PDB file of C-alpha atoms in Angstrom:
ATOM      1  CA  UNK A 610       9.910  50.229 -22.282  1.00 55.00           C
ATOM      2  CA  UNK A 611       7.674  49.112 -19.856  1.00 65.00           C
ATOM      3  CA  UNK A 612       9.083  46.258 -17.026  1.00 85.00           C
ATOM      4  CA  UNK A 613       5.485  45.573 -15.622  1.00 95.00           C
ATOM      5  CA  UNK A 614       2.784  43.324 -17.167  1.00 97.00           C
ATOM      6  CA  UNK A 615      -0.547  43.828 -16.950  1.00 97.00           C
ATOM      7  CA  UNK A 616      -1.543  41.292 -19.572  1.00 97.00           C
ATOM      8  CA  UNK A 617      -0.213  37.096 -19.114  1.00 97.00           C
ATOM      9  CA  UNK A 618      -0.177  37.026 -22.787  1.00 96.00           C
ATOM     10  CA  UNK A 619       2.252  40.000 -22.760  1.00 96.00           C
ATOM     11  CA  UNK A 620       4.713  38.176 -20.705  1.00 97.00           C
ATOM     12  CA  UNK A 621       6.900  36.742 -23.354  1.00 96.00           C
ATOM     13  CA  UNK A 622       7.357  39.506 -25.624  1.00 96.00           C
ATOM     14  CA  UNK A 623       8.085  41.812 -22.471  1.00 97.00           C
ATOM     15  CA  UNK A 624      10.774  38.833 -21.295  1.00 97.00           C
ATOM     16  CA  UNK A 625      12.490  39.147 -24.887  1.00 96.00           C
ATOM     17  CA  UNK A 626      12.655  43.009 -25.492  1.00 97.00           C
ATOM     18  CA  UNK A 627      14.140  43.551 -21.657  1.00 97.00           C
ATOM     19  CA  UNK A 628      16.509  40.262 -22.632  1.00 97.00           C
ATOM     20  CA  UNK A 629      17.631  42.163 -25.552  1.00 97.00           C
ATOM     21  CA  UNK A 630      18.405  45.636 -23.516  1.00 96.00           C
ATOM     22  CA  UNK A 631      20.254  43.466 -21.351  1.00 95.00           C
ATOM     23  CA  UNK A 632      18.928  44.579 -17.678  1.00 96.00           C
ATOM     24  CA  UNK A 633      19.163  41.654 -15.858  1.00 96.00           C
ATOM     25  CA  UNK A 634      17.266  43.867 -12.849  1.00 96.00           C
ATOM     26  CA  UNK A 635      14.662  44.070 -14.882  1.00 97.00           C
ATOM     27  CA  UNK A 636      14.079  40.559 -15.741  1.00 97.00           C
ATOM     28  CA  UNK A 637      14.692  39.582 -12.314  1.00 97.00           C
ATOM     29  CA  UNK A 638      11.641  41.437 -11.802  1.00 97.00           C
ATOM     30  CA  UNK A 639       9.792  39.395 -13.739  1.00 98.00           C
ATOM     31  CA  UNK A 640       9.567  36.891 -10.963  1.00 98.00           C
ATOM     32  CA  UNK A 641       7.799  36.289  -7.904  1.00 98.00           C
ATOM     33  CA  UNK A 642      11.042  35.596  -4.943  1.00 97.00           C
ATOM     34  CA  UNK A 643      10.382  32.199  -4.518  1.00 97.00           C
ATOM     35  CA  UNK A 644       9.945  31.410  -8.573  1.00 97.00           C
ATOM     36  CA  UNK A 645      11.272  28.144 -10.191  1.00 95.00           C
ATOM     37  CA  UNK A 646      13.342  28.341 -14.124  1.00 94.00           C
ATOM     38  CA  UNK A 647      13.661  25.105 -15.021  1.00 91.00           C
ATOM     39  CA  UNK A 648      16.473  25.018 -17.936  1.00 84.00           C
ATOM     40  CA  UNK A 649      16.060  21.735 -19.267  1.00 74.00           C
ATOM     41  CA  UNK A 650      13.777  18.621 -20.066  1.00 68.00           C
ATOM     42  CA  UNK A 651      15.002  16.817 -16.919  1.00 73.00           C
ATOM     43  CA  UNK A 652      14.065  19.782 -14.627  1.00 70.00           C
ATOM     44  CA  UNK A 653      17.227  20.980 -13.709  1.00 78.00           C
ATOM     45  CA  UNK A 654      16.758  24.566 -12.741  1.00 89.00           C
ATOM     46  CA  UNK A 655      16.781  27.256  -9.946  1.00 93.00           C
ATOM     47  CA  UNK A 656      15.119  28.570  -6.929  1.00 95.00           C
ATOM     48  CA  UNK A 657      14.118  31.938  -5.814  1.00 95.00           C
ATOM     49  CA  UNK A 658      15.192  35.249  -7.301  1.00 96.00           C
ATOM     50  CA  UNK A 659      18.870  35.107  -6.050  1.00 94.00           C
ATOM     51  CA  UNK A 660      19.478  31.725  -7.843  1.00 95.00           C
ATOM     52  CA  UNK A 661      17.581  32.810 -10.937  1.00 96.00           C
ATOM     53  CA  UNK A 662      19.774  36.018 -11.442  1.00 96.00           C
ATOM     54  CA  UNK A 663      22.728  33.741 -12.376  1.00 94.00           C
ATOM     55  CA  UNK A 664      20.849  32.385 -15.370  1.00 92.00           C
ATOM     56  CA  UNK A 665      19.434  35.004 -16.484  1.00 94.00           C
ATOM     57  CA  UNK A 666      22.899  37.376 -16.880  1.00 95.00           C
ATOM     58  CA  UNK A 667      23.753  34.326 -18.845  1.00 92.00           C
ATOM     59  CA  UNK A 668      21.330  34.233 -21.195  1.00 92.00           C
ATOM     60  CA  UNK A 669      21.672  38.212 -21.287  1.00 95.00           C
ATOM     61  CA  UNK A 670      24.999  37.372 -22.463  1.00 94.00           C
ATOM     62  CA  UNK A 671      24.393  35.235 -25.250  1.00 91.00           C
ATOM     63  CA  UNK A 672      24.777  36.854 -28.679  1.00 93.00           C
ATOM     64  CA  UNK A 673      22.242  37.471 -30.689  1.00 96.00           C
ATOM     65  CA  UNK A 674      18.471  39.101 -30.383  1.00 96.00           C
ATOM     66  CA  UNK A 675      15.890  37.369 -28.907  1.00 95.00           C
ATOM     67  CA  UNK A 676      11.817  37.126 -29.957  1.00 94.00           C
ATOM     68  CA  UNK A 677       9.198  35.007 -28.179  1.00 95.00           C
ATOM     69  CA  UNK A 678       5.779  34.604 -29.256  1.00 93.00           C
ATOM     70  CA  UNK A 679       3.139  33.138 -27.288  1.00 93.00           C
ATOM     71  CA  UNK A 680       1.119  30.015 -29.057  1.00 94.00           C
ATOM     72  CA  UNK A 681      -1.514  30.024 -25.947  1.00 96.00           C
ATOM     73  CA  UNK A 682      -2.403  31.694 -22.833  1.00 97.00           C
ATOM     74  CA  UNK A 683      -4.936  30.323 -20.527  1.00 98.00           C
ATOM     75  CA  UNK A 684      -5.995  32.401 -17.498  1.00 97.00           C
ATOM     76  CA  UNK A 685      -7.705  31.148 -14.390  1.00 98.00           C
ATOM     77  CA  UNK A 686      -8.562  33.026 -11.900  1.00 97.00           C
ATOM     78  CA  UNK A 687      -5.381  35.017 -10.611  1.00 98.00           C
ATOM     79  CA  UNK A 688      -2.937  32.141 -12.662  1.00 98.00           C
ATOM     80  CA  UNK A 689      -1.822  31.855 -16.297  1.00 98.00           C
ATOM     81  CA  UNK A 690      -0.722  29.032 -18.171  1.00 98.00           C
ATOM     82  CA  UNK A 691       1.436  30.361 -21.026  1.00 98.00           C
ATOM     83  CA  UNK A 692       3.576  28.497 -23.668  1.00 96.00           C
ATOM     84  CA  UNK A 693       5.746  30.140 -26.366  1.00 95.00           C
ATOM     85  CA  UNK A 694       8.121  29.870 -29.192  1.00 94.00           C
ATOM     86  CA  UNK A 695      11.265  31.534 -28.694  1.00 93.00           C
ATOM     87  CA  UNK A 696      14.399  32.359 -31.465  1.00 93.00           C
ATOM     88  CA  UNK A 697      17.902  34.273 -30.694  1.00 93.00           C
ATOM     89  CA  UNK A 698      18.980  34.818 -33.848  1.00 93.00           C
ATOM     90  CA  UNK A 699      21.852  36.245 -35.327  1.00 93.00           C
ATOM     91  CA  UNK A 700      22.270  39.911 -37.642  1.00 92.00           C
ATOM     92  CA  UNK A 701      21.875  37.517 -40.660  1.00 93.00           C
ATOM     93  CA  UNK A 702      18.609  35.844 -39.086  1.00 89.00           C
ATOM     94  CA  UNK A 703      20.122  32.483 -38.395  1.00 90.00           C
ATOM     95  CA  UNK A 704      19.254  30.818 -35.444  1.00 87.00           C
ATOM     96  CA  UNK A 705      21.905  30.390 -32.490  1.00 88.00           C
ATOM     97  CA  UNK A 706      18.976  28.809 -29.899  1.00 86.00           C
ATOM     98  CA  UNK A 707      15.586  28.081 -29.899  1.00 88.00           C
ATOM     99  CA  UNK A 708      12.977  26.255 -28.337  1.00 89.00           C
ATOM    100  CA  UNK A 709       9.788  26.736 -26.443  1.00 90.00           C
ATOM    101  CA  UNK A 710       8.705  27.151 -23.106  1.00 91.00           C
ATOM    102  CA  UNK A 711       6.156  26.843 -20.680  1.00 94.00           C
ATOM    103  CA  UNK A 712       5.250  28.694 -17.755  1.00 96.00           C
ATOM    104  CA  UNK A 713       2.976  29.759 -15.421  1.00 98.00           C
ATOM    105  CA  UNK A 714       2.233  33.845 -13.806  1.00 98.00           C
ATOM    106  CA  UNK A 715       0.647  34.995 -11.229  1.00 98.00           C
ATOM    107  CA  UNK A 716      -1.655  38.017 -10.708  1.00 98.00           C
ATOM    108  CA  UNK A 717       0.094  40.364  -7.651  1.00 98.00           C
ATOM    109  CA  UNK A 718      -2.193  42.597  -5.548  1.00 98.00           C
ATOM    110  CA  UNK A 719      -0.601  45.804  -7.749  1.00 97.00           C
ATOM    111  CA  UNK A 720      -2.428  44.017 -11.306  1.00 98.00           C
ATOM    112  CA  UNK A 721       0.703  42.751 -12.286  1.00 98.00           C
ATOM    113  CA  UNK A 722       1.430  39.446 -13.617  1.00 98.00           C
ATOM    114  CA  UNK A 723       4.725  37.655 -12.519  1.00 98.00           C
ATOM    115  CA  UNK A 724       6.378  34.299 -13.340  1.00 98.00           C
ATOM    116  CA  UNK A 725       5.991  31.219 -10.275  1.00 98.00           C
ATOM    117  CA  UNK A 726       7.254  28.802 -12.432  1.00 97.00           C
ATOM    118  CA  UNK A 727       9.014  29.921 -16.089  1.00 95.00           C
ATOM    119  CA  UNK A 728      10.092  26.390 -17.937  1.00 92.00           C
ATOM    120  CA  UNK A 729      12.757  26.306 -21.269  1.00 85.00           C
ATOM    121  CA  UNK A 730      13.520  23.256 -21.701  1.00 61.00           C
ATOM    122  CA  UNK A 731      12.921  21.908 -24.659  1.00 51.00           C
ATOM    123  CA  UNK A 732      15.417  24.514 -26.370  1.00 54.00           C
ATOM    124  CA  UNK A 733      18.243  23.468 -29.233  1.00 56.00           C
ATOM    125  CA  UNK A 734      21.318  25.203 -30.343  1.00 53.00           C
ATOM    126  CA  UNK A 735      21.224  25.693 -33.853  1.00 51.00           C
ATOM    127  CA  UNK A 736      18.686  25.781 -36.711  1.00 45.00           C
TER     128      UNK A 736
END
């Protein structure tokens, strides 16, 4: 499995299958050092890579298997506007958390595309 994105509209569907190997390295990688998750609707979040990693091998340790589909991308220039739907259901298909997110990627000099600001909160618990 590829860690690198080439593509903005590739960036969700990269996030989930490395979420669901469970290498937290490799999400971390995902994001530019001085990115911003925001985890909720109030903005609540984290800053830079070493404050991200601690949310991420959280949600890495959530049960359950993970898909997100994009429902737009919208590049300008070297920045993407994405948004997404995003399920981590359970073996039987039942949702444990979902929501949506929004987020925006950069293009680096390499042709890769890398979260500056990645934005979940408008997630629920439940189905």
């Amino acid at each position: 499995m590829s860690t690198k994105v080439y593509r903005p509209a590739d960036m969700n569907e990269t996030f989930a299958a490395i979420r669901n190997s469970g290498d937290v390295g490799a999400l971390l990688a995902l994001y530019e050092e001085d990115a911003h998750l925001l985890v909720d609707a109030n903005g609540s979040g984290f800053a830079g890579k070493a404050a991200i990693a601690g949310e991420l091998e959280r949600l890495v340790r959530m049960p359950g298997t993970m898909t997100s589909q994009n429902t737009f991308c919208v590049e300008h220039g070297d920045l993407a506007l994405l948004r997404a739907d995003f399920a981590i259901v359970d073996e039987e298909g039942l949702a444990l958390y979902s929501g949506f997110t929004a987020e925006i990627v950069r293009r680096q000099a390499d042709g890769t595309w890398l979260y500056v600001v990645d934005h979940a909160g408008a997630s629920r618990y439940g189905s």
